[in-house]
Short mmCIF file of C-alpha atoms in Angstrom, two decimals:
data_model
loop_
_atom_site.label_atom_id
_atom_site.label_comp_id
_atom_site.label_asym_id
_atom_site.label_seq_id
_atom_site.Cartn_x
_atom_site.Cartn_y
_atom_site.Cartn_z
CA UNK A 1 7.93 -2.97 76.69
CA UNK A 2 11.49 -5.29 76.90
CA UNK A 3 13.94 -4.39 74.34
CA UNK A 4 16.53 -6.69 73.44
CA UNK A 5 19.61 -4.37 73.65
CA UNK A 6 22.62 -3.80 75.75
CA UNK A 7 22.58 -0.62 78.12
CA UNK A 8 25.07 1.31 79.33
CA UNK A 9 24.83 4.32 81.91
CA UNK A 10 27.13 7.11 82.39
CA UNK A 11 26.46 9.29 85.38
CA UNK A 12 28.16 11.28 88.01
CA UNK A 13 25.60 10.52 90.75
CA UNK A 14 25.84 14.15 92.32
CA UNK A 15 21.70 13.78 91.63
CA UNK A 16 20.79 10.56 91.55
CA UNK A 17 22.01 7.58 93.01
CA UNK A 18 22.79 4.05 91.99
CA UNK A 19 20.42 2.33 93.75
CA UNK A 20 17.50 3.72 91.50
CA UNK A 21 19.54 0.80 89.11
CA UNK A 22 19.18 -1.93 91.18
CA UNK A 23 17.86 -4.53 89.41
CA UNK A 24 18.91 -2.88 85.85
CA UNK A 25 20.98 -4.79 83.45
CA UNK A 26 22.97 -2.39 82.67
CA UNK A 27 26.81 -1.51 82.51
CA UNK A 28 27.27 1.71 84.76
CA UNK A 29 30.24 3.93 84.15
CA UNK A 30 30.57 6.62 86.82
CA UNK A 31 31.56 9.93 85.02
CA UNK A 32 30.95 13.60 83.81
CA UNK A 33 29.50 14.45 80.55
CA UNK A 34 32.38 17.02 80.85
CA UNK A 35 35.29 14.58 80.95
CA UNK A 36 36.36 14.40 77.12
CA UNK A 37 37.99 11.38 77.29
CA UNK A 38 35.75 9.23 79.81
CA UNK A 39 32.93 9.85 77.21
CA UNK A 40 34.69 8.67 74.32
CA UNK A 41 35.42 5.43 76.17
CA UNK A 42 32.07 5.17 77.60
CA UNK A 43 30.98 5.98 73.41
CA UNK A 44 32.81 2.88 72.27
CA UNK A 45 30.68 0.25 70.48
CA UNK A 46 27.77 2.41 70.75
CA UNK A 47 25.30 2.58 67.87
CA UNK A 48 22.76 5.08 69.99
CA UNK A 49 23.38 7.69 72.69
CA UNK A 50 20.07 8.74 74.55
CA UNK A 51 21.60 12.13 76.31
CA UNK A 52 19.47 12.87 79.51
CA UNK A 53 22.28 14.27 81.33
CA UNK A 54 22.00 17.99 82.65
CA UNK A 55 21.61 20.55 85.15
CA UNK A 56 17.97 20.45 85.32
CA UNK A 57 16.56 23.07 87.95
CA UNK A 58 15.70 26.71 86.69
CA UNK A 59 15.80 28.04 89.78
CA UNK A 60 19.29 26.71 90.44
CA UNK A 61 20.48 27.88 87.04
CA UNK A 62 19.71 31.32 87.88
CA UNK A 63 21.55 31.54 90.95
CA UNK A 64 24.85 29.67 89.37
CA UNK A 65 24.56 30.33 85.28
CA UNK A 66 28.11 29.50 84.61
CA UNK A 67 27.52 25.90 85.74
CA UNK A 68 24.08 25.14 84.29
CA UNK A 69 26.13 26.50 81.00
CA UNK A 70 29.53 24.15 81.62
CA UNK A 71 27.39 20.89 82.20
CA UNK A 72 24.63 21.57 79.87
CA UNK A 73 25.94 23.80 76.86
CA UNK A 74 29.80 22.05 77.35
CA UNK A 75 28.49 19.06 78.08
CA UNK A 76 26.46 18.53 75.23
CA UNK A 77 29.44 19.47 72.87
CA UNK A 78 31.58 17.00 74.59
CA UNK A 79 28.87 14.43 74.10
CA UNK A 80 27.84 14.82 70.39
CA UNK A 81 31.91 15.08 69.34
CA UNK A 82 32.28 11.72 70.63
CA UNK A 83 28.79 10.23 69.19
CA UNK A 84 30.16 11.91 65.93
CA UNK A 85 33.87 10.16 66.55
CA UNK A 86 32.24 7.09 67.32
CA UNK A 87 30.15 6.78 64.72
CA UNK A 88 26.81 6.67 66.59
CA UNK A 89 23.61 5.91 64.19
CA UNK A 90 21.26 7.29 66.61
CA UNK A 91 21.10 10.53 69.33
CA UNK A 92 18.46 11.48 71.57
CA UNK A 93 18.30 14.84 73.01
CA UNK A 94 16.36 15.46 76.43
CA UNK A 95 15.25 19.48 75.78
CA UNK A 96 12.64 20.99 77.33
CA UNK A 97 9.40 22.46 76.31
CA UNK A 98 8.63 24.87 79.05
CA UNK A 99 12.09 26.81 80.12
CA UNK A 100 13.00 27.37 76.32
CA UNK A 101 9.83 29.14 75.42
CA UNK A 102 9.68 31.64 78.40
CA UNK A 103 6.49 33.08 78.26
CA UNK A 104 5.53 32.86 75.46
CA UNK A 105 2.01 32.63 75.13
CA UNK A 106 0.54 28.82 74.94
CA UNK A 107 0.06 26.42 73.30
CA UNK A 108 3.41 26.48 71.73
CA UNK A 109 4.82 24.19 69.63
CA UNK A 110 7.90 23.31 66.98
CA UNK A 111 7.31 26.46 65.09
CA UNK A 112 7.16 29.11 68.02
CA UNK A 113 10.06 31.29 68.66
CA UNK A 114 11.99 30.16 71.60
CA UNK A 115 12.45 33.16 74.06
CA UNK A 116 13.85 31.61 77.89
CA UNK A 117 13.60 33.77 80.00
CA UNK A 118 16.18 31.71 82.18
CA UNK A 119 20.01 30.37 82.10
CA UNK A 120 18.28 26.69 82.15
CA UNK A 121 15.87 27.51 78.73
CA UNK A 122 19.06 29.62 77.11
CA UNK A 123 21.25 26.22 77.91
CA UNK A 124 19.03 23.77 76.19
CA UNK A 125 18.09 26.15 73.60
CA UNK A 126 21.60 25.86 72.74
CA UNK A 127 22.20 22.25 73.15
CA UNK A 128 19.28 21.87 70.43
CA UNK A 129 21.06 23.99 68.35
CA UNK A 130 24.27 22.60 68.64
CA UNK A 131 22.62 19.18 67.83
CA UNK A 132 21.40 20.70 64.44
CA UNK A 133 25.29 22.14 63.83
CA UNK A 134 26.23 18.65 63.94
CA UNK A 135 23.62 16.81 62.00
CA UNK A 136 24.53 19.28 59.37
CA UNK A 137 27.61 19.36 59.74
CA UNK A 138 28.97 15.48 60.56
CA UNK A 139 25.65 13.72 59.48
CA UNK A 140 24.35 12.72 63.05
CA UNK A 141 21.35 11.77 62.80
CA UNK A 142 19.85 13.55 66.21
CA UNK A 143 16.15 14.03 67.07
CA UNK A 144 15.64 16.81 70.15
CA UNK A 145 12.60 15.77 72.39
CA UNK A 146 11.16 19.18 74.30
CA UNK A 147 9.88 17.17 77.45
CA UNK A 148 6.89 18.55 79.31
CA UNK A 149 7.35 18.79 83.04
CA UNK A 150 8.18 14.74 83.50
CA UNK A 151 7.33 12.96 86.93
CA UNK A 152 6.69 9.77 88.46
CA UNK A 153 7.96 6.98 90.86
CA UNK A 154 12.15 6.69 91.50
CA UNK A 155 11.90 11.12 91.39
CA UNK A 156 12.55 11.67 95.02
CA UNK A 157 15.80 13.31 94.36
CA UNK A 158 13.96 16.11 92.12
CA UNK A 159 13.08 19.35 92.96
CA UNK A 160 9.72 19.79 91.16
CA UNK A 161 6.51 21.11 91.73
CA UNK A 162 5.15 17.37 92.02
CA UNK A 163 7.69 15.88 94.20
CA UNK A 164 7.45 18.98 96.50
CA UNK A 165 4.02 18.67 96.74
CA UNK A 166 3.87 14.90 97.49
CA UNK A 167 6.70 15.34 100.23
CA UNK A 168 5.31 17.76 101.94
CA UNK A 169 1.74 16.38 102.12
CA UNK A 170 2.65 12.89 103.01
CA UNK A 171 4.62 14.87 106.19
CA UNK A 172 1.43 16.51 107.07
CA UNK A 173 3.10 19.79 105.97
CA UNK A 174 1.55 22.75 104.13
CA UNK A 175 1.96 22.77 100.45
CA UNK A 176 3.89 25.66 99.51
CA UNK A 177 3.30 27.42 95.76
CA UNK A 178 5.61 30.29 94.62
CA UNK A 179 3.35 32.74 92.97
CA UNK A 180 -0.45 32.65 93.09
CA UNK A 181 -0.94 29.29 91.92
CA UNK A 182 -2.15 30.48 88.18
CA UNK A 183 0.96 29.45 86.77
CA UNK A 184 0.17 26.50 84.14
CA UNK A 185 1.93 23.50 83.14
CA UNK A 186 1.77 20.37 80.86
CA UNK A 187 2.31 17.15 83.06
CA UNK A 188 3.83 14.21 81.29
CA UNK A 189 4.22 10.49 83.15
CA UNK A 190 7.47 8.96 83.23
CA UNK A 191 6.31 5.73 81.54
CA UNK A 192 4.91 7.66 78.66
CA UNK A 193 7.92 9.60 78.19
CA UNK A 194 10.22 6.12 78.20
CA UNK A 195 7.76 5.53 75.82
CA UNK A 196 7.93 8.40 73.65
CA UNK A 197 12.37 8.29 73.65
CA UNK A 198 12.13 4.77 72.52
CA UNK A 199 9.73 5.95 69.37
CA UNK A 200 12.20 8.76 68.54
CA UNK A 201 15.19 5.97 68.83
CA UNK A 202 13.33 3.47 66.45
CA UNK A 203 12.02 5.89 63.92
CA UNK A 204 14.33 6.80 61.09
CA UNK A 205 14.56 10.62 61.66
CA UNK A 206 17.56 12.40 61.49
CA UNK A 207 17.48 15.98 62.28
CA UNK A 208 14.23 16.73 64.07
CA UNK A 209 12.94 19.03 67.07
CA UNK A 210 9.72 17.14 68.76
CA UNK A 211 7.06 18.07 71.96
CA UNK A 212 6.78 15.44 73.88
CA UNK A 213 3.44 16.89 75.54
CA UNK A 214 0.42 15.46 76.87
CA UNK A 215 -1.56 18.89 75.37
CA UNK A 216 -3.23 20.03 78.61
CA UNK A 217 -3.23 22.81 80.64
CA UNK A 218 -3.08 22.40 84.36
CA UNK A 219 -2.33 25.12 86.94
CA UNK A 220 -0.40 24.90 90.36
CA UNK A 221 -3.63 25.41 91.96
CA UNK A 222 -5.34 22.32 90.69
CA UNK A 223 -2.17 20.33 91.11
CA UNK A 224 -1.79 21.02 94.45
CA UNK A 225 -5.45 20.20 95.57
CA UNK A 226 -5.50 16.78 93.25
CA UNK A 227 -2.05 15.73 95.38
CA UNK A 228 -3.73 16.39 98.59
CA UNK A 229 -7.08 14.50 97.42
CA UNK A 230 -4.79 11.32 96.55
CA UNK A 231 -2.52 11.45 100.00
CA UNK A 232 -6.11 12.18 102.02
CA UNK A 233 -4.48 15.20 102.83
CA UNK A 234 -7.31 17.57 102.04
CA UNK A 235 -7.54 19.84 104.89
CA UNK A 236 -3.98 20.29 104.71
CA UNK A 237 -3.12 24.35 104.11
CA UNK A 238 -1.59 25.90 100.50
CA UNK A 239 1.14 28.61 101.94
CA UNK A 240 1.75 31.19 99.02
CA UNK A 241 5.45 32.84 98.62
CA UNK A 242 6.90 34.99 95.87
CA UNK A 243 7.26 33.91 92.74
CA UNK A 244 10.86 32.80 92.02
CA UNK A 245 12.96 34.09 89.18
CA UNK A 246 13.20 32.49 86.65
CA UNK A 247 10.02 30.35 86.27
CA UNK A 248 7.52 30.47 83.55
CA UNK A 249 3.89 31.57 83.73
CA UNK A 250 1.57 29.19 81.48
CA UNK A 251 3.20 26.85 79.24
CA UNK A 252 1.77 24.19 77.47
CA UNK A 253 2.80 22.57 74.32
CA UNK A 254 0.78 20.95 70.97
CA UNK A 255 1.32 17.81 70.70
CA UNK A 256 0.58 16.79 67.30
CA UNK A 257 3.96 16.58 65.55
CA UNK A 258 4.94 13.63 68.49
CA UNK A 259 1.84 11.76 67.33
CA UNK A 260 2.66 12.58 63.56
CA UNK A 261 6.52 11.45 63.74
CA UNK A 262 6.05 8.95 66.78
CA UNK A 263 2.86 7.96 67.44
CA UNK A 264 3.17 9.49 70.91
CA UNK A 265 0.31 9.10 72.51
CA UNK A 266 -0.01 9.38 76.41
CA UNK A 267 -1.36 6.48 78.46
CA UNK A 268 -1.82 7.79 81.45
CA UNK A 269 -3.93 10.81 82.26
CA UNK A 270 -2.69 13.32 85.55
CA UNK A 271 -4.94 11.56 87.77
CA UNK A 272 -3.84 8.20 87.04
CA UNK A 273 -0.27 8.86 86.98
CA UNK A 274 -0.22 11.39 90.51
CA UNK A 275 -1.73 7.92 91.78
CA UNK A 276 0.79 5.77 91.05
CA UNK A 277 3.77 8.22 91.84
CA UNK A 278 2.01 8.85 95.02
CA UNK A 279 1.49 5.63 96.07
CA UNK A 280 5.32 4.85 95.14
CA UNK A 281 6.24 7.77 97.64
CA UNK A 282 4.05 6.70 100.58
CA UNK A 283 5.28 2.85 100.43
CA UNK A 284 8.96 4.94 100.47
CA UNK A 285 8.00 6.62 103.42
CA UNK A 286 7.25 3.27 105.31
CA UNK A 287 10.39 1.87 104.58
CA UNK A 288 12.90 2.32 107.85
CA UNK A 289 15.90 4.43 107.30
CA UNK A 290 18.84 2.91 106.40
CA UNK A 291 21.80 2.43 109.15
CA UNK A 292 24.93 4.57 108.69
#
């Protein structure tokens, strides 16, 4: 859906790269979250800050905590003093609804004790509740969006189960799963979340925690056998390793309070989505490699 607004992007680019904005209308500013003053400029004439800035991996955050908790915990608190200074109207914040709950047992949702059992879940568990110090505090209006495990086309720079996957089964290589393969979780397309940030920008709510979930339940297992099915990949081998640190077991969230508040409703089921993210990662693979 267009939106008639003016965009600007902050980002350091040690993840993703500015090509994935080609074609964007959209003022970039290349900074860190972390730089105090760089923020405040890139803050200036804002009315609403969508903050999807972090260290994302789990596993990473368990072998260096002290920077998952700098960029994400610091950050934040660098980011919501200068929405508050600037007098922002509006501020998204990308949680998660997987790494914050640990494992506690599924479905969760906004009333279930957060207990991460990693540095990543403790780090947005404390972003969230530094966004409710300062819509108390400074009146900033802030809704936090728990995000299932988000994937889709322009994700090649990720290190998730579902771009793994697709990588190594368009190479012909074995899938590898860390554990074995009963681990659960609740798949949500890019386009839907877009969809679902947008809702919680629009609708007047000012302090607010919200799942965005689709609701279901899938395991590595099935993952893994539906990616080789749509890359015609089928009789390619699963390799099991140890589970890694860190990681969850099930998780799943209820989605009814996004459908309450927002009206989120997913439009894409796993099948449909794993197509089209799959199909954006083989045309990829066709294209020659650029020339240093």
């Amino acid at each position: 859906m267009a939106r008639n607004v003016e965009v600007r992007a902050l980002d350091n680019f040690s993840r993703g790269s500015r090509a994935h904005l080609n074609g964007i209308d959209a003022e970039v500013v290349e900074a860190d979250i972390r730089d105090e003053s760089a923020v405040a400029r890139a803050l200036e004439g804002v009315d609403t800050v969508v903050h999807l800035a972090a260290f994302g991996s789990v596993v990473e955050s368990v072998e260096d905590p002290v920077e998952n908790f700098d960029v994400n915990v610091r950050g934040t608190l660098v980011v919501l003093k200068a929405a508050a200074a600037a007098g922002v109207q509006k501020l998204v914040f990308a949680s998660t609804g997987g790494a914050i709950m640990g494992n506690t047992p599924p479905p969760v949702d906004e009333k279930t004790l957060p207990w991460p059992i990693s540095p990543y879940g403790a780090s947005k568990l404390c972003g969230e509740a530094y966004c409710h110090a300062f819509a108390g505090s400074f009146g900033l209006p802030i809704v936090a969006l728990r995000f299932a495990n988000v994937y889709g086309p322009s994700s090649e720079h990720k290190k998730g189960v579902v771009t793994n996957f697709i990588k190594q089964a368009l190479r012909g290589e074995p899938i590898v799963i860390y554990g074995d393969g009963t681990a659960s979780r609740d798949f949500l397309y890019v386009i839907d979340l877009c969809e679902g940030i947008c809702s919680a920008v629009d609708v007047d709510l000012r302090d607010e925690v919200i799942h965005l979930a689709s609701g279901e339940e899938t395991t590595i297992n099935d993952l893994g056998r539906l990616i080789l099915d749509l890359t015609d990949a089928a009789e390619t081998p699963i390799l099991y390793e140890e589970r890694r640190r860190g990681e969850v077991e099930r998780t799943f969230a209820r989605p009814e309070k996004g459908v309450e508040l927002l009206g989120f409703e997913p439009a894409h089921t796993l099948a449909e989505g794993l197509r089209k993210t799959v199909d954006w990662f083989a045309e990829q693979s066709r294209k020659p490699s650029p020339v240093n």
